[in-house]
Amino acid sequence: MSSVQTQAISHCHYERMVIPITPIKHSPYGSRRHYFNNNIVETGLFTSLRITCIVQINHPHHPYPNDYSSLEKLDTILDQGVLTLQFANRMNELDCVESMTWIEQPLGMIMNHNCGLQLEQSSVSSTPTQLHNPTYRFRPICNTTSPINTPLAIALGRPAPHENLIKIYLRLEWQTEKLLSLTDMLENPSEDMKEYLFNTMLHIFCDHMGTKYPLIFSPIYSKKLVDMTRYVPVIAKSIQRMIETEKNDSETNRDTMNMIKTYLNDTTILRRVYNYSENINDNDIWTDLVIGLYYYFKRTLPFPKYPKMTYTSIQNHQQ
């Protein structure tokens, strides 16, 4: 039976992470992240809090739905420039039906000041169902990436394989022996509770989401990656010219190719995706070099530190 290659269809999968929120006392000599103090925990309102995050990822050009190893190196960007977050709240393993409007203020503060994302007010619903399972939509304040100009696409001068982050589901799971008291506190949060929620959002999106999806949650990282790879096309052209001007069996050419191979360990992965969706010649050395060099430089770029911020400093800034 002959097979007919058809246009690649979108493929979705879900990534799950569980983040325990551990309250620790503030220490000026502590680690980079010493967000939490014990003020709210010492009230005894709850014994623990953990966050379950489920991230929906779409691969618009990937024809191999079971081959996740070929997807792990792709750049992740926002779907149509929109970040959608949906929240749910549970206490003692039971879904809560009370309003979660208390999440909006700390969430908006973190997204705006650290992640370069602003809330679409039109996305906030006031219906009873949406109040206890609120959905928020954010857009970049300055849009630095899109399906047609990811950092790799800029280097290639054409759309590049990537994956889209469609939606993040976050469930706050509290354990408490004072159910009514905790419910009342969340409906009318004290300053200590507001600070605790702020630090929780900071921990989720800056420590976890930011490092996993830096092109979405760190505009500083995005800009540095674009700047670092700006001259990759020129470097690739020079290497291509070096290869083509040497005889195929020359010792110099063999040494050059061995050196280049160390930079191209990600290229085959992306070429498989490319060749399915784009009619690109397998002998396009320049494209291979650009992709390989791009990922070489990307691996050497450390994740930048977020600016230091506290709940009090953001409040003062907004006043």
PDB file of C-alpha atoms in Angstrom:
ATOM      1  CA  MET A   1       0.000   0.000   0.000  1.00  0.00           C
ATOM      2  CA  SER A   2       1.430   3.363  -0.978  1.00  0.00           C
ATOM      3  CA  SER A   3       1.327   6.196   1.522  1.00  0.00           C
ATOM      4  CA  VAL A   4       0.400   9.746   0.686  1.00  0.00           C
ATOM      5  CA  GLN A   5       1.945  12.554   2.682  1.00  0.00           C
ATOM      6  CA  THR A   6      -0.710  15.040   3.750  1.00  0.00           C
ATOM      7  CA  GLN A   7      -0.505  18.435   5.367  1.00  0.00           C
ATOM      8  CA  ALA A   8       0.577  18.291   8.998  1.00  0.00           C
ATOM      9  CA  ILE A   9      -2.193  18.907  11.503  1.00  0.00           C
ATOM     10  CA  SER A  10      -1.976  20.549  14.879  1.00  0.00           C
ATOM     11  CA  HIS A  11      -1.202  18.285  17.797  1.00  0.00           C
ATOM     12  CA  CYS A  12      -1.789  19.092  21.474  1.00  0.00           C
ATOM     13  CA  HIS A  13      -0.359  17.596  24.618  1.00  0.00           C
ATOM     14  CA  TYR A  14      -0.473  18.564  28.283  1.00  0.00           C
ATOM     15  CA  GLU A  15       2.411  19.128  30.668  1.00  0.00           C
ATOM     16  CA  ARG A  16       1.702  18.782  34.386  1.00  0.00           C
ATOM     17  CA  MET A  17       3.642  20.094  37.354  1.00  0.00           C
ATOM     18  CA  VAL A  18       2.867  20.201  41.071  1.00  0.00           C
ATOM     19  CA  ILE A  19       4.385  23.090  43.043  1.00  0.00           C
ATOM     20  CA  PRO A  20       4.361  22.919  46.857  1.00  0.00           C
ATOM     21  CA  ILE A  21       4.268  26.348  48.489  1.00  0.00           C
ATOM     22  CA  THR A  22       6.531  26.050  51.508  1.00  0.00           C
ATOM     23  CA  PRO A  23       6.376  28.913  54.000  1.00  0.00           C
ATOM     24  CA  ILE A  24       9.845  29.920  55.204  1.00  0.00           C
ATOM     25  CA  LYS A  25      10.930  32.889  57.228  1.00  0.00           C
ATOM     26  CA  HIS A  26      12.501  35.803  55.446  1.00  0.00           C
ATOM     27  CA  SER A  27      16.269  35.891  55.839  1.00  0.00           C
ATOM     28  CA  PRO A  28      18.595  38.521  54.371  1.00  0.00           C
ATOM     29  CA  TYR A  29      21.170  35.756  54.024  1.00  0.00           C
ATOM     30  CA  GLY A  30      18.852  33.274  52.382  1.00  0.00           C
ATOM     31  CA  SER A  31      18.650  32.071  48.804  1.00  0.00           C
ATOM     32  CA  ARG A  32      17.618  34.225  45.864  1.00  0.00           C
ATOM     33  CA  ARG A  33      14.000  33.302  46.513  1.00  0.00           C
ATOM     34  CA  HIS A  34      13.023  33.889  50.160  1.00  0.00           C
ATOM     35  CA  TYR A  35       9.503  35.056  49.450  1.00  0.00           C
ATOM     36  CA  PHE A  36       7.476  33.645  52.285  1.00  0.00           C
ATOM     37  CA  ASN A  37       7.110  34.724  55.869  1.00  0.00           C
ATOM     38  CA  ASN A  38       5.191  32.879  58.549  1.00  0.00           C
ATOM     39  CA  ASN A  39       2.764  35.638  59.522  1.00  0.00           C
ATOM     40  CA  ILE A  40      -0.229  34.198  57.721  1.00  0.00           C
ATOM     41  CA  VAL A  41       0.756  30.558  58.392  1.00  0.00           C
ATOM     42  CA  GLU A  42       1.066  31.168  62.129  1.00  0.00           C
ATOM     43  CA  THR A  43      -2.620  32.108  62.230  1.00  0.00           C
ATOM     44  CA  GLY A  44      -3.355  28.395  61.727  1.00  0.00           C
ATOM     45  CA  LEU A  45      -5.821  29.076  58.906  1.00  0.00           C
ATOM     46  CA  PHE A  46      -4.274  26.342  56.770  1.00  0.00           C
ATOM     47  CA  THR A  47      -1.612  23.681  57.096  1.00  0.00           C
ATOM     48  CA  SER A  48      -0.380  23.516  53.492  1.00  0.00           C
ATOM     49  CA  LEU A  49      -0.879  24.859  49.989  1.00  0.00           C
ATOM     50  CA  ARG A  50       0.209  23.338  46.714  1.00  0.00           C
ATOM     51  CA  ILE A  51      -0.423  24.408  43.124  1.00  0.00           C
ATOM     52  CA  THR A  52      -1.199  21.950  40.341  1.00  0.00           C
ATOM     53  CA  CYS A  53      -0.409  23.430  36.921  1.00  0.00           C
ATOM     54  CA  ILE A  54      -1.505  21.865  33.643  1.00  0.00           C
ATOM     55  CA  VAL A  55      -0.082  23.509  30.529  1.00  0.00           C
ATOM     56  CA  GLN A  56      -1.746  22.933  27.157  1.00  0.00           C
ATOM     57  CA  ILE A  57       0.807  22.922  24.320  1.00  0.00           C
ATOM     58  CA  ASN A  58       0.010  22.912  20.599  1.00  0.00           C
ATOM     59  CA  HIS A  59       2.421  21.843  17.848  1.00  0.00           C
ATOM     60  CA  PRO A  60       1.040  23.395  14.662  1.00  0.00           C
ATOM     61  CA  HIS A  61       3.477  21.772  12.207  1.00  0.00           C
ATOM     62  CA  HIS A  62       4.292  18.435  13.793  1.00  0.00           C
ATOM     63  CA  PRO A  63       3.231  15.238  11.966  1.00  0.00           C
ATOM     64  CA  TYR A  64       4.617  12.771  14.553  1.00  0.00           C
ATOM     65  CA  PRO A  65       2.206  12.948  17.533  1.00  0.00           C
ATOM     66  CA  ASN A  66       3.948  10.222  19.561  1.00  0.00           C
ATOM     67  CA  ASP A  67       7.514  11.417  19.033  1.00  0.00           C
ATOM     68  CA  TYR A  68       7.901  13.897  21.883  1.00  0.00           C
ATOM     69  CA  SER A  69      11.693  13.684  21.778  1.00  0.00           C
ATOM     70  CA  SER A  70      11.598  15.655  18.553  1.00  0.00           C
ATOM     71  CA  LEU A  71       9.591  18.434  20.200  1.00  0.00           C
ATOM     72  CA  GLU A  72      11.508  19.166  23.392  1.00  0.00           C
ATOM     73  CA  LYS A  73      13.908  21.644  21.806  1.00  0.00           C
ATOM     74  CA  LEU A  74      11.317  23.784  20.016  1.00  0.00           C
ATOM     75  CA  ASP A  75      10.803  27.371  21.107  1.00  0.00           C
ATOM     76  CA  THR A  76       7.541  27.882  23.011  1.00  0.00           C
ATOM     77  CA  ILE A  77       5.622  31.072  22.332  1.00  0.00           C
ATOM     78  CA  LEU A  78       2.107  32.389  22.949  1.00  0.00           C
ATOM     79  CA  ASP A  79      -0.744  31.242  20.756  1.00  0.00           C
ATOM     80  CA  GLN A  80      -1.722  34.326  18.712  1.00  0.00           C
ATOM     81  CA  GLY A  81      -0.009  36.510  21.289  1.00  0.00           C
ATOM     82  CA  VAL A  82      -2.468  35.633  24.077  1.00  0.00           C
ATOM     83  CA  LEU A  83      -1.780  33.952  27.427  1.00  0.00           C
ATOM     84  CA  THR A  84      -4.903  32.335  28.906  1.00  0.00           C
ATOM     85  CA  LEU A  85      -4.938  31.372  32.588  1.00  0.00           C
ATOM     86  CA  GLN A  86      -7.786  29.512  34.277  1.00  0.00           C
ATOM     87  CA  PHE A  87      -7.923  29.078  38.054  1.00  0.00           C
ATOM     88  CA  ALA A  88      -9.699  26.707  40.380  1.00  0.00           C
ATOM     89  CA  ASN A  89      -9.694  26.502  44.171  1.00  0.00           C
ATOM     90  CA  ARG A  90      -9.915  23.391  46.372  1.00  0.00           C
ATOM     91  CA  MET A  91     -10.021  22.993  50.119  1.00  0.00           C
ATOM     92  CA  ASN A  92      -9.517  19.580  51.701  1.00  0.00           C
ATOM     93  CA  GLU A  93      -9.868  17.887  48.295  1.00  0.00           C
ATOM     94  CA  LEU A  94     -13.252  19.528  47.600  1.00  0.00           C
ATOM     95  CA  ASP A  95     -13.928  22.041  44.820  1.00  0.00           C
ATOM     96  CA  CYS A  96     -14.876  25.494  46.085  1.00  0.00           C
ATOM     97  CA  VAL A  97     -17.771  27.474  44.666  1.00  0.00           C
ATOM     98  CA  GLU A  98     -16.865  30.754  46.350  1.00  0.00           C
ATOM     99  CA  SER A  99     -15.560  33.655  44.319  1.00  0.00           C
ATOM    100  CA  MET A 100     -11.843  33.762  43.478  1.00  0.00           C
ATOM    101  CA  THR A 101     -11.697  37.469  42.662  1.00  0.00           C
ATOM    102  CA  TRP A 102      -8.906  37.784  45.256  1.00  0.00           C
ATOM    103  CA  ILE A 103      -6.480  36.198  42.776  1.00  0.00           C
ATOM    104  CA  GLU A 104      -6.724  39.010  40.236  1.00  0.00           C
ATOM    105  CA  GLN A 105      -4.710  41.701  42.045  1.00  0.00           C
ATOM    106  CA  PRO A 106      -1.547  39.684  42.873  1.00  0.00           C
ATOM    107  CA  LEU A 107      -1.704  37.958  39.483  1.00  0.00           C
ATOM    108  CA  GLY A 108      -1.925  41.250  37.588  1.00  0.00           C
ATOM    109  CA  MET A 109       0.920  42.787  39.600  1.00  0.00           C
ATOM    110  CA  ILE A 110       3.310  39.914  38.843  1.00  0.00           C
ATOM    111  CA  MET A 111       2.423  39.645  35.166  1.00  0.00           C
ATOM    112  CA  ASN A 112       2.747  43.366  34.559  1.00  0.00           C
ATOM    113  CA  HIS A 113       5.939  44.118  36.464  1.00  0.00           C
ATOM    114  CA  ASN A 114       7.988  40.955  35.949  1.00  0.00           C
ATOM    115  CA  CYS A 115       6.641  39.164  32.895  1.00  0.00           C
ATOM    116  CA  GLY A 116       5.798  42.074  30.597  1.00  0.00           C
ATOM    117  CA  LEU A 117       2.160  40.961  30.250  1.00  0.00           C
ATOM    118  CA  GLN A 118      -0.960  43.075  30.711  1.00  0.00           C
ATOM    119  CA  LEU A 119      -4.469  41.925  31.564  1.00  0.00           C
ATOM    120  CA  GLU A 120      -7.260  42.213  29.027  1.00  0.00           C
ATOM    121  CA  GLN A 121     -10.126  43.624  31.087  1.00  0.00           C
ATOM    122  CA  SER A 122     -12.612  42.273  28.557  1.00  0.00           C
ATOM    123  CA  SER A 123     -11.483  38.749  29.504  1.00  0.00           C
ATOM    124  CA  VAL A 124     -12.671  39.053  33.113  1.00  0.00           C
ATOM    125  CA  SER A 125     -16.188  37.656  33.505  1.00  0.00           C
ATOM    126  CA  SER A 126     -18.532  38.441  36.388  1.00  0.00           C
ATOM    127  CA  THR A 127     -20.862  35.481  35.924  1.00  0.00           C
ATOM    128  CA  PRO A 128     -21.223  33.187  38.980  1.00  0.00           C
ATOM    129  CA  THR A 129     -19.503  30.280  37.215  1.00  0.00           C
ATOM    130  CA  GLN A 130     -16.551  32.402  36.180  1.00  0.00           C
ATOM    131  CA  LEU A 131     -16.130  33.940  39.618  1.00  0.00           C
ATOM    132  CA  HIS A 132     -15.117  30.609  41.188  1.00  0.00           C
ATOM    133  CA  ASN A 133     -13.268  29.383  38.072  1.00  0.00           C
ATOM    134  CA  PRO A 134     -11.960  32.684  36.696  1.00  0.00           C
ATOM    135  CA  THR A 135     -10.231  32.893  33.329  1.00  0.00           C
ATOM    136  CA  TYR A 136      -7.840  35.725  32.510  1.00  0.00           C
ATOM    137  CA  ARG A 137      -6.249  36.689  29.223  1.00  0.00           C
ATOM    138  CA  PHE A 138      -2.938  38.527  29.032  1.00  0.00           C
ATOM    139  CA  ARG A 139      -1.101  40.093  26.119  1.00  0.00           C
ATOM    140  CA  PRO A 140       2.541  41.193  25.935  1.00  0.00           C
ATOM    141  CA  ILE A 141       3.059  44.871  26.698  1.00  0.00           C
ATOM    142  CA  CYS A 142       5.719  44.812  23.987  1.00  0.00           C
ATOM    143  CA  ASN A 143       5.256  41.843  21.647  1.00  0.00           C
ATOM    144  CA  THR A 144       8.724  40.426  21.015  1.00  0.00           C
ATOM    145  CA  THR A 145       7.794  37.033  19.541  1.00  0.00           C
ATOM    146  CA  SER A 146       5.116  35.703  17.207  1.00  0.00           C
ATOM    147  CA  PRO A 147       4.722  32.673  14.933  1.00  0.00           C
ATOM    148  CA  ILE A 148       6.496  34.549  12.141  1.00  0.00           C
ATOM    149  CA  ASN A 149       9.285  36.202  14.136  1.00  0.00           C
ATOM    150  CA  THR A 150      10.495  33.866  16.851  1.00  0.00           C
ATOM    151  CA  PRO A 151      14.233  34.338  17.430  1.00  0.00           C
ATOM    152  CA  LEU A 152      14.977  31.329  15.212  1.00  0.00           C
ATOM    153  CA  ALA A 153      12.611  32.609  12.510  1.00  0.00           C
ATOM    154  CA  ILE A 154      14.381  35.972  12.577  1.00  0.00           C
ATOM    155  CA  ALA A 155      17.703  34.210  12.004  1.00  0.00           C
ATOM    156  CA  LEU A 156      16.278  32.071   9.173  1.00  0.00           C
ATOM    157  CA  GLY A 157      14.271  34.878   7.605  1.00  0.00           C
ATOM    158  CA  ARG A 158      11.159  32.695   7.419  1.00  0.00           C
ATOM    159  CA  PRO A 159       8.710  30.971   9.821  1.00  0.00           C
ATOM    160  CA  ALA A 160      10.383  28.309  11.956  1.00  0.00           C
ATOM    161  CA  PRO A 161       9.010  25.248  13.766  1.00  0.00           C
ATOM    162  CA  HIS A 162       7.772  26.148  17.222  1.00  0.00           C
ATOM    163  CA  GLU A 163       5.159  25.194  19.782  1.00  0.00           C
ATOM    164  CA  ASN A 164       2.297  27.347  21.063  1.00  0.00           C
ATOM    165  CA  LEU A 165       1.272  27.646  24.675  1.00  0.00           C
ATOM    166  CA  ILE A 166      -2.524  27.594  24.488  1.00  0.00           C
ATOM    167  CA  LYS A 167      -3.643  27.706  28.105  1.00  0.00           C
ATOM    168  CA  ILE A 168      -2.475  27.175  31.691  1.00  0.00           C
ATOM    169  CA  TYR A 169      -4.823  25.621  34.238  1.00  0.00           C
ATOM    170  CA  LEU A 170      -3.872  26.340  37.858  1.00  0.00           C
ATOM    171  CA  ARG A 171      -5.555  24.694  40.827  1.00  0.00           C
ATOM    172  CA  LEU A 172      -4.838  25.969  44.340  1.00  0.00           C
ATOM    173  CA  GLU A 173      -5.144  23.068  46.786  1.00  0.00           C
ATOM    174  CA  TRP A 174      -5.406  24.048  50.456  1.00  0.00           C
ATOM    175  CA  GLN A 175      -5.364  21.769  53.463  1.00  0.00           C
ATOM    176  CA  THR A 176      -7.077  23.317  56.467  1.00  0.00           C
ATOM    177  CA  GLU A 177      -8.783  22.505  59.759  1.00  0.00           C
ATOM    178  CA  LYS A 178     -10.542  25.876  59.728  1.00  0.00           C
ATOM    179  CA  LEU A 179     -12.533  25.733  56.517  1.00  0.00           C
ATOM    180  CA  LEU A 180     -14.937  28.594  57.228  1.00  0.00           C
ATOM    181  CA  SER A 181     -12.222  30.878  58.580  1.00  0.00           C
ATOM    182  CA  LEU A 182      -9.999  30.335  55.534  1.00  0.00           C
ATOM    183  CA  THR A 183     -12.953  30.916  53.199  1.00  0.00           C
ATOM    184  CA  ASP A 184     -13.753  34.203  54.962  1.00  0.00           C
ATOM    185  CA  MET A 185     -10.110  35.265  54.825  1.00  0.00           C
ATOM    186  CA  LEU A 186      -9.881  34.663  51.070  1.00  0.00           C
ATOM    187  CA  GLU A 187     -13.088  36.596  50.429  1.00  0.00           C
ATOM    188  CA  ASN A 188     -11.729  39.554  52.428  1.00  0.00           C
ATOM    189  CA  PRO A 189      -7.934  39.076  52.492  1.00  0.00           C
ATOM    190  CA  SER A 190      -5.856  40.778  55.154  1.00  0.00           C
ATOM    191  CA  GLU A 191      -2.603  42.471  54.144  1.00  0.00           C
ATOM    192  CA  ASP A 192      -0.673  39.385  55.290  1.00  0.00           C
ATOM    193  CA  MET A 193      -2.832  37.151  53.108  1.00  0.00           C
ATOM    194  CA  LYS A 194      -2.474  39.512  50.126  1.00  0.00           C
ATOM    195  CA  GLU A 195       1.293  39.383  50.539  1.00  0.00           C
ATOM    196  CA  TYR A 196       1.216  35.593  50.798  1.00  0.00           C
ATOM    197  CA  LEU A 197      -0.847  35.295  47.595  1.00  0.00           C
ATOM    198  CA  PHE A 198       1.454  37.761  45.847  1.00  0.00           C
ATOM    199  CA  ASN A 199       4.509  35.703  46.824  1.00  0.00           C
ATOM    200  CA  THR A 200       2.749  32.530  45.702  1.00  0.00           C
ATOM    201  CA  MET A 201       2.128  33.970  42.226  1.00  0.00           C
ATOM    202  CA  LEU A 202       5.703  35.242  42.139  1.00  0.00           C
ATOM    203  CA  HIS A 203       7.005  31.764  42.953  1.00  0.00           C
ATOM    204  CA  ILE A 204       4.846  30.071  40.299  1.00  0.00           C
ATOM    205  CA  PHE A 205       5.448  32.375  37.370  1.00  0.00           C
ATOM    206  CA  CYS A 206       9.008  33.571  38.036  1.00  0.00           C
ATOM    207  CA  ASP A 207      10.657  30.491  39.536  1.00  0.00           C
ATOM    208  CA  HIS A 208       8.824  27.818  37.566  1.00  0.00           C
ATOM    209  CA  MET A 209       6.983  29.070  34.470  1.00  0.00           C
ATOM    210  CA  GLY A 210       9.617  31.678  33.705  1.00  0.00           C
ATOM    211  CA  THR A 211      12.513  29.240  33.542  1.00  0.00           C
ATOM    212  CA  LYS A 212      10.483  26.644  31.603  1.00  0.00           C
ATOM    213  CA  TYR A 213       8.938  29.068  29.074  1.00  0.00           C
ATOM    214  CA  PRO A 214      11.349  32.031  29.033  1.00  0.00           C
ATOM    215  CA  LEU A 215      10.218  33.454  25.675  1.00  0.00           C
ATOM    216  CA  ILE A 216       6.773  33.977  27.225  1.00  0.00           C
ATOM    217  CA  PHE A 217       7.522  35.041  30.775  1.00  0.00           C
ATOM    218  CA  SER A 218      10.818  36.919  30.422  1.00  0.00           C
ATOM    219  CA  PRO A 219      10.990  39.799  27.928  1.00  0.00           C
ATOM    220  CA  ILE A 220      14.599  40.349  29.048  1.00  0.00           C
ATOM    221  CA  TYR A 221      15.514  36.793  28.010  1.00  0.00           C
ATOM    222  CA  SER A 222      13.724  37.195  24.657  1.00  0.00           C
ATOM    223  CA  LYS A 223      15.630  40.360  23.837  1.00  0.00           C
ATOM    224  CA  LYS A 224      18.983  38.869  24.875  1.00  0.00           C
ATOM    225  CA  LEU A 225      18.399  35.772  22.737  1.00  0.00           C
ATOM    226  CA  VAL A 226      17.508  37.868  19.688  1.00  0.00           C
ATOM    227  CA  ASP A 227      20.588  40.056  20.219  1.00  0.00           C
ATOM    228  CA  MET A 228      22.878  37.066  20.800  1.00  0.00           C
ATOM    229  CA  THR A 229      21.763  35.269  17.619  1.00  0.00           C
ATOM    230  CA  ARG A 230      21.619  38.373  15.428  1.00  0.00           C
ATOM    231  CA  TYR A 231      24.787  37.414  13.527  1.00  0.00           C
ATOM    232  CA  VAL A 232      24.104  33.693  13.257  1.00  0.00           C
ATOM    233  CA  PRO A 233      23.089  33.951   9.546  1.00  0.00           C
ATOM    234  CA  VAL A 234      26.395  35.675   8.726  1.00  0.00           C
ATOM    235  CA  ILE A 235      28.433  33.130  10.670  1.00  0.00           C
ATOM    236  CA  ALA A 236      26.556  30.281   8.973  1.00  0.00           C
ATOM    237  CA  LYS A 237      27.237  31.777   5.547  1.00  0.00           C
ATOM    238  CA  SER A 238      30.943  32.032   6.293  1.00  0.00           C
ATOM    239  CA  ILE A 239      31.105  28.397   7.439  1.00  0.00           C
ATOM    240  CA  GLN A 240      29.112  27.296   4.379  1.00  0.00           C
ATOM    241  CA  ARG A 241      31.533  29.101   2.098  1.00  0.00           C
ATOM    242  CA  MET A 242      34.446  27.452   3.905  1.00  0.00           C
ATOM    243  CA  ILE A 243      32.912  24.019   3.386  1.00  0.00           C
ATOM    244  CA  GLU A 244      32.073  24.552  -0.280  1.00  0.00           C
ATOM    245  CA  THR A 245      35.493  25.905  -1.208  1.00  0.00           C
ATOM    246  CA  GLU A 246      37.362  22.963   0.328  1.00  0.00           C
ATOM    247  CA  LYS A 247      37.680  19.659  -1.476  1.00  0.00           C
ATOM    248  CA  ASN A 248      35.349  17.037  -0.073  1.00  0.00           C
ATOM    249  CA  ASP A 249      38.180  14.680   0.870  1.00  0.00           C
ATOM    250  CA  SER A 250      40.564  17.276   2.250  1.00  0.00           C
ATOM    251  CA  GLU A 251      41.803  16.954   5.802  1.00  0.00           C
ATOM    252  CA  THR A 252      40.857  20.579   6.500  1.00  0.00           C
ATOM    253  CA  ASN A 253      37.281  19.970   5.376  1.00  0.00           C
ATOM    254  CA  ARG A 254      37.006  16.851   7.540  1.00  0.00           C
ATOM    255  CA  ASP A 255      38.242  18.770  10.584  1.00  0.00           C
ATOM    256  CA  THR A 256      35.834  21.598   9.833  1.00  0.00           C
ATOM    257  CA  MET A 257      32.895  19.209   9.526  1.00  0.00           C
ATOM    258  CA  ASN A 258      33.793  17.478  12.791  1.00  0.00           C
ATOM    259  CA  MET A 259      33.798  20.836  14.540  1.00  0.00           C
ATOM    260  CA  ILE A 260      30.460  21.800  13.008  1.00  0.00           C
ATOM    261  CA  LYS A 261      28.848  18.543  14.125  1.00  0.00           C
ATOM    262  CA  THR A 262      29.295  19.585  17.737  1.00  0.00           C
ATOM    263  CA  TYR A 263      26.975  22.528  17.047  1.00  0.00           C
ATOM    264  CA  LEU A 264      24.338  20.643  15.075  1.00  0.00           C
ATOM    265  CA  ASN A 265      23.023  18.059  17.521  1.00  0.00           C
ATOM    266  CA  ASP A 266      19.565  19.658  17.474  1.00  0.00           C
ATOM    267  CA  THR A 267      19.364  20.212  13.732  1.00  0.00           C
ATOM    268  CA  THR A 268      17.992  16.825  12.661  1.00  0.00           C
ATOM    269  CA  ILE A 269      15.051  17.211  15.043  1.00  0.00           C
ATOM    270  CA  LEU A 270      13.926  20.474  13.505  1.00  0.00           C
ATOM    271  CA  ARG A 271      14.724  19.454   9.938  1.00  0.00           C
ATOM    272  CA  ARG A 272      12.261  16.567  10.212  1.00  0.00           C
ATOM    273  CA  VAL A 273       9.545  19.045  11.161  1.00  0.00           C
ATOM    274  CA  TYR A 274      10.676  21.508   8.525  1.00  0.00           C
ATOM    275  CA  ASN A 275      10.825  19.011   5.674  1.00  0.00           C
ATOM    276  CA  TYR A 276       7.241  18.005   6.333  1.00  0.00           C
ATOM    277  CA  SER A 277       5.835  21.515   6.267  1.00  0.00           C
ATOM    278  CA  GLU A 278       8.310  23.273   3.978  1.00  0.00           C
ATOM    279  CA  ASN A 279       9.734  22.189   0.650  1.00  0.00           C
ATOM    280  CA  ILE A 280      13.368  22.607   1.677  1.00  0.00           C
ATOM    281  CA  ASN A 281      16.250  20.880  -0.043  1.00  0.00           C
ATOM    282  CA  ASP A 282      18.012  18.368   2.226  1.00  0.00           C
ATOM    283  CA  ASN A 283      21.302  19.793   0.984  1.00  0.00           C
ATOM    284  CA  ASP A 284      20.553  23.251   2.356  1.00  0.00           C
ATOM    285  CA  ILE A 285      23.708  23.469   4.458  1.00  0.00           C
ATOM    286  CA  TRP A 286      23.078  27.067   5.433  1.00  0.00           C
ATOM    287  CA  THR A 287      19.722  26.234   7.056  1.00  0.00           C
ATOM    288  CA  ASP A 288      21.301  23.371   9.008  1.00  0.00           C
ATOM    289  CA  LEU A 289      24.085  25.659  10.168  1.00  0.00           C
ATOM    290  CA  VAL A 290      21.717  28.436  11.246  1.00  0.00           C
ATOM    291  CA  ILE A 291      19.542  26.044  13.258  1.00  0.00           C
ATOM    292  CA  GLY A 292      22.523  24.327  14.848  1.00  0.00           C
ATOM    293  CA  LEU A 293      24.296  27.568  15.736  1.00  0.00           C
ATOM    294  CA  TYR A 294      21.070  29.059  17.074  1.00  0.00           C
ATOM    295  CA  TYR A 295      20.638  26.206  19.546  1.00  0.00           C
ATOM    296  CA  TYR A 296      24.312  26.313  20.455  1.00  0.00           C
ATOM    297  CA  PHE A 297      24.010  29.980  21.461  1.00  0.00           C
ATOM    298  CA  LYS A 298      20.646  29.381  23.127  1.00  0.00           C
ATOM    299  CA  ARG A 299      22.168  26.714  25.381  1.00  0.00           C
ATOM    300  CA  THR A 300      24.867  29.144  26.498  1.00  0.00           C
ATOM    301  CA  LEU A 301      22.391  31.902  27.443  1.00  0.00           C
ATOM    302  CA  PRO A 302      21.660  31.803  31.195  1.00  0.00           C
ATOM    303  CA  PHE A 303      18.183  32.650  32.380  1.00  0.00           C
ATOM    304  CA  PRO A 304      18.303  36.258  33.624  1.00  0.00           C
ATOM    305  CA  LYS A 305      17.360  37.151  37.167  1.00  0.00           C
ATOM    306  CA  TYR A 306      14.074  38.959  37.587  1.00  0.00           C
ATOM    307  CA  PRO A 307      14.261  42.404  39.196  1.00  0.00           C
ATOM    308  CA  LYS A 308      13.922  42.215  42.958  1.00  0.00           C
ATOM    309  CA  MET A 309      10.396  43.013  43.996  1.00  0.00           C
ATOM    310  CA  THR A 310       8.198  42.745  47.061  1.00  0.00           C
ATOM    311  CA  TYR A 311       4.508  43.166  47.661  1.00  0.00           C
ATOM    312  CA  THR A 312       5.165  46.445  49.496  1.00  0.00           C
ATOM    313  CA  SER A 313       7.396  47.877  46.764  1.00  0.00           C
ATOM    314  CA  ILE A 314       4.821  47.144  44.064  1.00  0.00           C
ATOM    315  CA  GLN A 315       2.071  48.717  46.157  1.00  0.00           C
ATOM    316  CA  ASN A 316       4.154  51.854  46.634  1.00  0.00           C
ATOM    317  CA  HIS A 317       4.912  51.965  42.915  1.00  0.00           C
ATOM    318  CA  GLN A 318       1.211  51.830  42.043  1.00  0.00           C
ATOM    319  CA  GLN A 319       0.266  54.645  44.414  1.00  0.00           C
TER     320      GLN A 319
END
